[in-house]
mmCIF file of C-alpha atoms in Angstrom:
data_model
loop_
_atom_site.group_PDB
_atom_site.id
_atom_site.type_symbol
_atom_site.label_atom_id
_atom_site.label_comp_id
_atom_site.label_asym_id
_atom_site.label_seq_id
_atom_site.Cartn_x
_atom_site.Cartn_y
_atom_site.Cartn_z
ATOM 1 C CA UNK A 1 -23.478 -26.702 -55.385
ATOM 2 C CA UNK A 2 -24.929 -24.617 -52.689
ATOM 3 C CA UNK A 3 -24.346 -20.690 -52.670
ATOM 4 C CA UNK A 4 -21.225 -19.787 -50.285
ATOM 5 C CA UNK A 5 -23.017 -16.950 -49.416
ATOM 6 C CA UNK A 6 -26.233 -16.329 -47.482
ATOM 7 C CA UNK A 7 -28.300 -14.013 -49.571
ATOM 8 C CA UNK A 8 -30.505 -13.576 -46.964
ATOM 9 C CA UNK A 9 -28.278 -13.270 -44.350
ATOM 10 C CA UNK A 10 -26.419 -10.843 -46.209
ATOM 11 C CA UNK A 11 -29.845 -8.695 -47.286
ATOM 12 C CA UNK A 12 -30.307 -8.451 -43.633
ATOM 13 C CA UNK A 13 -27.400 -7.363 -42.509
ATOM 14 C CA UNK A 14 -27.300 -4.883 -45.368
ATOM 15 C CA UNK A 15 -30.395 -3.661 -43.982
ATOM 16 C CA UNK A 16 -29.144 -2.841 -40.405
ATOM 17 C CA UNK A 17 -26.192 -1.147 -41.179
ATOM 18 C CA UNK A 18 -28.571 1.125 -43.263
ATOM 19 C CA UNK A 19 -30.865 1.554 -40.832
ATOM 20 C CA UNK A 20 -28.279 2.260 -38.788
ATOM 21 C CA UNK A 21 -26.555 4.936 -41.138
ATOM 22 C CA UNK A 22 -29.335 6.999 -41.152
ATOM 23 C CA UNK A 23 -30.223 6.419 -37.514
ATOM 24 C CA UNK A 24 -26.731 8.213 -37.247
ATOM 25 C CA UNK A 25 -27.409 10.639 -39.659
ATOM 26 C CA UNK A 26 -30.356 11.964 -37.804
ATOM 27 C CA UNK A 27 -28.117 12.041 -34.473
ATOM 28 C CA UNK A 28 -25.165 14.297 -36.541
ATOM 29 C CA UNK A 29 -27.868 16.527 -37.632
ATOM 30 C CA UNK A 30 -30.268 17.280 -34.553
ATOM 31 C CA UNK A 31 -26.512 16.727 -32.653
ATOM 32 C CA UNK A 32 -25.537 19.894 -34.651
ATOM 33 C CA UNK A 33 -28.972 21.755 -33.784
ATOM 34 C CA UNK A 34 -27.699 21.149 -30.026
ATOM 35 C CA UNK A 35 -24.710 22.502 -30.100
ATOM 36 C CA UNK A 36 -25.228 25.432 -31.779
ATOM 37 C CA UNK A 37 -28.008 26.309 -29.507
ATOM 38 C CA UNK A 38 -25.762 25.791 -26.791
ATOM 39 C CA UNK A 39 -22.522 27.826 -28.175
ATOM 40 C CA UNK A 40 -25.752 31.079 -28.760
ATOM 41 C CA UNK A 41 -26.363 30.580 -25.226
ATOM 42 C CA UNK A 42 -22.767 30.834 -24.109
ATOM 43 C CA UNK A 43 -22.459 33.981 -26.339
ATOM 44 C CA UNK A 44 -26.210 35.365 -25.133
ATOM 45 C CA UNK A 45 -24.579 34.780 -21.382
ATOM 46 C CA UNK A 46 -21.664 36.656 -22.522
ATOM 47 C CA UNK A 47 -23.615 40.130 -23.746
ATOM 48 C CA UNK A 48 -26.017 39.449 -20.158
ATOM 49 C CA UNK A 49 -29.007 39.095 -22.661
ATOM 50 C CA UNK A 50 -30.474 35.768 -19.566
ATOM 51 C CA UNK A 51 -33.552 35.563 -21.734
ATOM 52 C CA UNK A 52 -32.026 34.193 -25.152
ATOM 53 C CA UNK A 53 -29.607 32.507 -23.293
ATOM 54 C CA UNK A 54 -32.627 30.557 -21.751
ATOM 55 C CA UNK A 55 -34.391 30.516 -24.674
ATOM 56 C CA UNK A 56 -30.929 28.866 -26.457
ATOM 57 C CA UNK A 57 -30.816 26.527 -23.447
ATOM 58 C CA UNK A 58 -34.542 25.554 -23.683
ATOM 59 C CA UNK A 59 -34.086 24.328 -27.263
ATOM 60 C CA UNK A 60 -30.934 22.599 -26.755
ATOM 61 C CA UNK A 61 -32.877 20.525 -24.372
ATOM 62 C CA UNK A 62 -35.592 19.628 -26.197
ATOM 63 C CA UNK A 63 -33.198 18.345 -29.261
ATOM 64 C CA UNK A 64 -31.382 16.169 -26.203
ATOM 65 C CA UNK A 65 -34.630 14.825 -24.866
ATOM 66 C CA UNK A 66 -35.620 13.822 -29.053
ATOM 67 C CA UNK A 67 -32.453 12.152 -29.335
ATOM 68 C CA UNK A 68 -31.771 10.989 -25.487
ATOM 69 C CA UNK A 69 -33.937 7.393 -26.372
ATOM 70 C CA UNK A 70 -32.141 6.951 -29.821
ATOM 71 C CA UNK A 71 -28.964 6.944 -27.920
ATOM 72 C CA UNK A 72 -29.512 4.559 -25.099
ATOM 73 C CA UNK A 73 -31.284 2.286 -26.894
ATOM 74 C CA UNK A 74 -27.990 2.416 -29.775
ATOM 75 C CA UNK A 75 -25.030 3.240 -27.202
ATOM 76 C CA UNK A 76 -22.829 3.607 -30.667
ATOM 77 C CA UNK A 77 -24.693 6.543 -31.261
ATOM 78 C CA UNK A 78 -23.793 8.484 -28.690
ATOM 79 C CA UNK A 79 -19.916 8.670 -29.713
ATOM 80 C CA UNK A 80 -19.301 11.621 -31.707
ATOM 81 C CA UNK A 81 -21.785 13.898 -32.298
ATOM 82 C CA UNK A 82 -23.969 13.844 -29.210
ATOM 83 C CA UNK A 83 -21.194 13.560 -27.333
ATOM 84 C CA UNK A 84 -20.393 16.815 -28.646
ATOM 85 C CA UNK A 85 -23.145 18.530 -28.368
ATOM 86 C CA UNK A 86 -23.661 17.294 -24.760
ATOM 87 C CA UNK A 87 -20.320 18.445 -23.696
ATOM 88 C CA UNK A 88 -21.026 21.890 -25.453
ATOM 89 C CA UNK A 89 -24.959 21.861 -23.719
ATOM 90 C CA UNK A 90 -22.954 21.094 -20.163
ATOM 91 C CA UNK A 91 -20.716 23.901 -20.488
ATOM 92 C CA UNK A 92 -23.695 25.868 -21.364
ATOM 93 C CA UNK A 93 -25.435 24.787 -18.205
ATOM 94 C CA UNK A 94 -22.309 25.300 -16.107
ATOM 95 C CA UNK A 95 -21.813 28.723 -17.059
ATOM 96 C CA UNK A 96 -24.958 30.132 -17.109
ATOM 97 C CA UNK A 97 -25.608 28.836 -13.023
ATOM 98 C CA UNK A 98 -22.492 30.608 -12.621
ATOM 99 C CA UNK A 99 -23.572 33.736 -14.058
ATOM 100 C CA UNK A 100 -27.195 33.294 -12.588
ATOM 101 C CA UNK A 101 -26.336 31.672 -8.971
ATOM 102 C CA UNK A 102 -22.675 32.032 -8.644
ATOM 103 C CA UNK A 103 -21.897 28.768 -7.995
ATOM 104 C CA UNK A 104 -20.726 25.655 -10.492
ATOM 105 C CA UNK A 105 -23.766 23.029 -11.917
ATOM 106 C CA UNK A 106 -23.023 19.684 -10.456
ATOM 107 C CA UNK A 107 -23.781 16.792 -13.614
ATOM 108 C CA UNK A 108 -27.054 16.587 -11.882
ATOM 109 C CA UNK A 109 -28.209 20.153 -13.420
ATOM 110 C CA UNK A 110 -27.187 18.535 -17.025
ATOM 111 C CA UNK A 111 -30.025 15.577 -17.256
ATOM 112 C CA UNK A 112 -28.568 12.996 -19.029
ATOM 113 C CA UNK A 113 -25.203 13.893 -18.795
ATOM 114 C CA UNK A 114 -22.225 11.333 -18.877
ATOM 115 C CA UNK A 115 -19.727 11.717 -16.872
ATOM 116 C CA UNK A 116 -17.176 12.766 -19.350
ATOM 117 C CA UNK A 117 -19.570 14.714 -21.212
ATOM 118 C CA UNK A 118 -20.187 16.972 -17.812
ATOM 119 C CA UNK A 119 -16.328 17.252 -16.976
ATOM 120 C CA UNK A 120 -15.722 18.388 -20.781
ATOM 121 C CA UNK A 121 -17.892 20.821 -20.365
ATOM 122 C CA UNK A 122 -16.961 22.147 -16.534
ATOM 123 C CA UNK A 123 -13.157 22.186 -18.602
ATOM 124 C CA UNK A 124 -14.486 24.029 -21.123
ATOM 125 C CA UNK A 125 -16.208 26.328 -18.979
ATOM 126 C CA UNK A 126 -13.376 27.631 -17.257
ATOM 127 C CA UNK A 127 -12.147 29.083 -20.760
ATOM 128 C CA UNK A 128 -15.554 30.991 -20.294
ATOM 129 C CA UNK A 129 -15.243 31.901 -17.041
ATOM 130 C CA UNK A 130 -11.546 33.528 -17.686
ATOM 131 C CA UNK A 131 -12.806 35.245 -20.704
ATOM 132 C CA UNK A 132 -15.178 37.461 -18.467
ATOM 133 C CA UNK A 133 -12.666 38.038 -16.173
ATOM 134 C CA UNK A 134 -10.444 39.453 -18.523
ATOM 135 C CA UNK A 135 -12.819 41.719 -19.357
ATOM 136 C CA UNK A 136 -13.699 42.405 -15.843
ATOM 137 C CA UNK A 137 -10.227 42.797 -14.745
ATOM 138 C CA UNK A 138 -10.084 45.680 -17.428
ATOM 139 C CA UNK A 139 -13.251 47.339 -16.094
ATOM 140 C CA UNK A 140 -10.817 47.011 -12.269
ATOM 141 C CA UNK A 141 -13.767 44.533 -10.702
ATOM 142 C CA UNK A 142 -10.916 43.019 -8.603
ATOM 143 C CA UNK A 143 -13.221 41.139 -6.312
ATOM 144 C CA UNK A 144 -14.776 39.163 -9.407
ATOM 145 C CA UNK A 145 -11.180 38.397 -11.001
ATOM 146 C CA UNK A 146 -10.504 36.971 -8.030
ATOM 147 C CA UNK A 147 -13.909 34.536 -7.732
ATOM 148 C CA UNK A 148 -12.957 34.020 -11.013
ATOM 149 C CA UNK A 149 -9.384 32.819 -10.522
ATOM 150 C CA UNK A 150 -10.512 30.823 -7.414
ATOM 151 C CA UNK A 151 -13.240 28.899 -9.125
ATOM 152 C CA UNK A 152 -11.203 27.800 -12.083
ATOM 153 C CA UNK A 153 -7.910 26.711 -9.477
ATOM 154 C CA UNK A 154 -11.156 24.609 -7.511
ATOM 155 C CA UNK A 155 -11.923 23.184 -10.866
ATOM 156 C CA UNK A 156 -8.077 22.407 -11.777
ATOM 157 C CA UNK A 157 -7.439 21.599 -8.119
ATOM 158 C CA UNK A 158 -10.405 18.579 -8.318
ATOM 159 C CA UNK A 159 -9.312 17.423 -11.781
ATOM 160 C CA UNK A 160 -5.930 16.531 -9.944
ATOM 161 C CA UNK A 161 -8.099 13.939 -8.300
ATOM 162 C CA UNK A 162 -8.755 11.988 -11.416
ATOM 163 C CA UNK A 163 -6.760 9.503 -13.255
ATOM 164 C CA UNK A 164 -7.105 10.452 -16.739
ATOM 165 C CA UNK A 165 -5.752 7.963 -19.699
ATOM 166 C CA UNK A 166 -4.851 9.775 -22.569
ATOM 167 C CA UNK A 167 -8.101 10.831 -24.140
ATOM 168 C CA UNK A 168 -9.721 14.567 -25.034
ATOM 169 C CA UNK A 169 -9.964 15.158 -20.862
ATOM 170 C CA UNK A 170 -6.366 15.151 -20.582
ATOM 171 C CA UNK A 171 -5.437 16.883 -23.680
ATOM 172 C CA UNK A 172 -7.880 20.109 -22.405
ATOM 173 C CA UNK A 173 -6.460 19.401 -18.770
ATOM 174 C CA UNK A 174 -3.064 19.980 -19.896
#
């Protein structure tokens, strides 16, 4: 009697999910890298030390632009872990054109950004934004509280625009 099973067919599918396995595991790890260089940059931008911050950013973006092909080629990939770490790189961005330029990044200042990845971070950024205020209110710098408080009400104000199923955008918009 033949076998039931294809012993080849099943050695090569064993293969691809392996390959794929550590294909992942490379993404968690360098994934990690990025984010971490991006949360030093948020806190470099928070003690006003611009160089590390841009030194942070700089590596962050070179661990997105080793992993960037990876990902498109292997969409799965980019769930989790990247996604992360480009949410956390996009806040980084955002916040540090705030501090530098006064003004908030559009997605096109995060290269190869998704769309949720940028708004997760422009969220996430507010929580940034407020924390210096705080601080700024307590030093009386009423005229920066109050950028402050505009920007993040123009950033709440256009997420009233979307329509946003019940996913991780919601639960920070709420």
């Amino acid at each position: 009697a033949p076998p039931l099973l294809d012993a080849a067919d099943f050695a090569a599918i064993v293969a691809e999910m392996a390959a794929f396995d550590a294909e992942r595991e490379v993404v968690i790890k360098r994934s990690r890298d990025v984010q971490k260089a991006a949360k030093q940059a948020i806190f470099a931008l928070h003690r006003g030390s611009a160089n590390e911050a841009a030194m942070r950013l700089a590596a962050a973006a070179g661990g997105i632009a080793d992993l960037l092909p990876l990902v498109r080629a292997k969409p799965p990939l980019r769930h989790g872990s990247f996604a992360a770490a480009m949410e956390e790189y996009a806040e980084a961005v955002i916040f540090r054109v705030y501090v530098e330029e006064g003004r908030l990044a559009a997605r096109a200042d995060v290269p190869g950004c998704e769309a949720e990845e940028y708004l997760g971070g422009l969220l996430d950024f507010t929580g940034e934004l407020m924390r210096v205020a705080v601080n700024r209110a307590a030093r009386r710098d009423v005229a920066y509280t109050e950028r402050a408080r505009d920007a993040v009400e123009q950033v709440h104000g256009a997420f009233l625009q979307l329509d946003l199923r019940n996913g991780q955008l919601r639960k920070k918009m709420v």
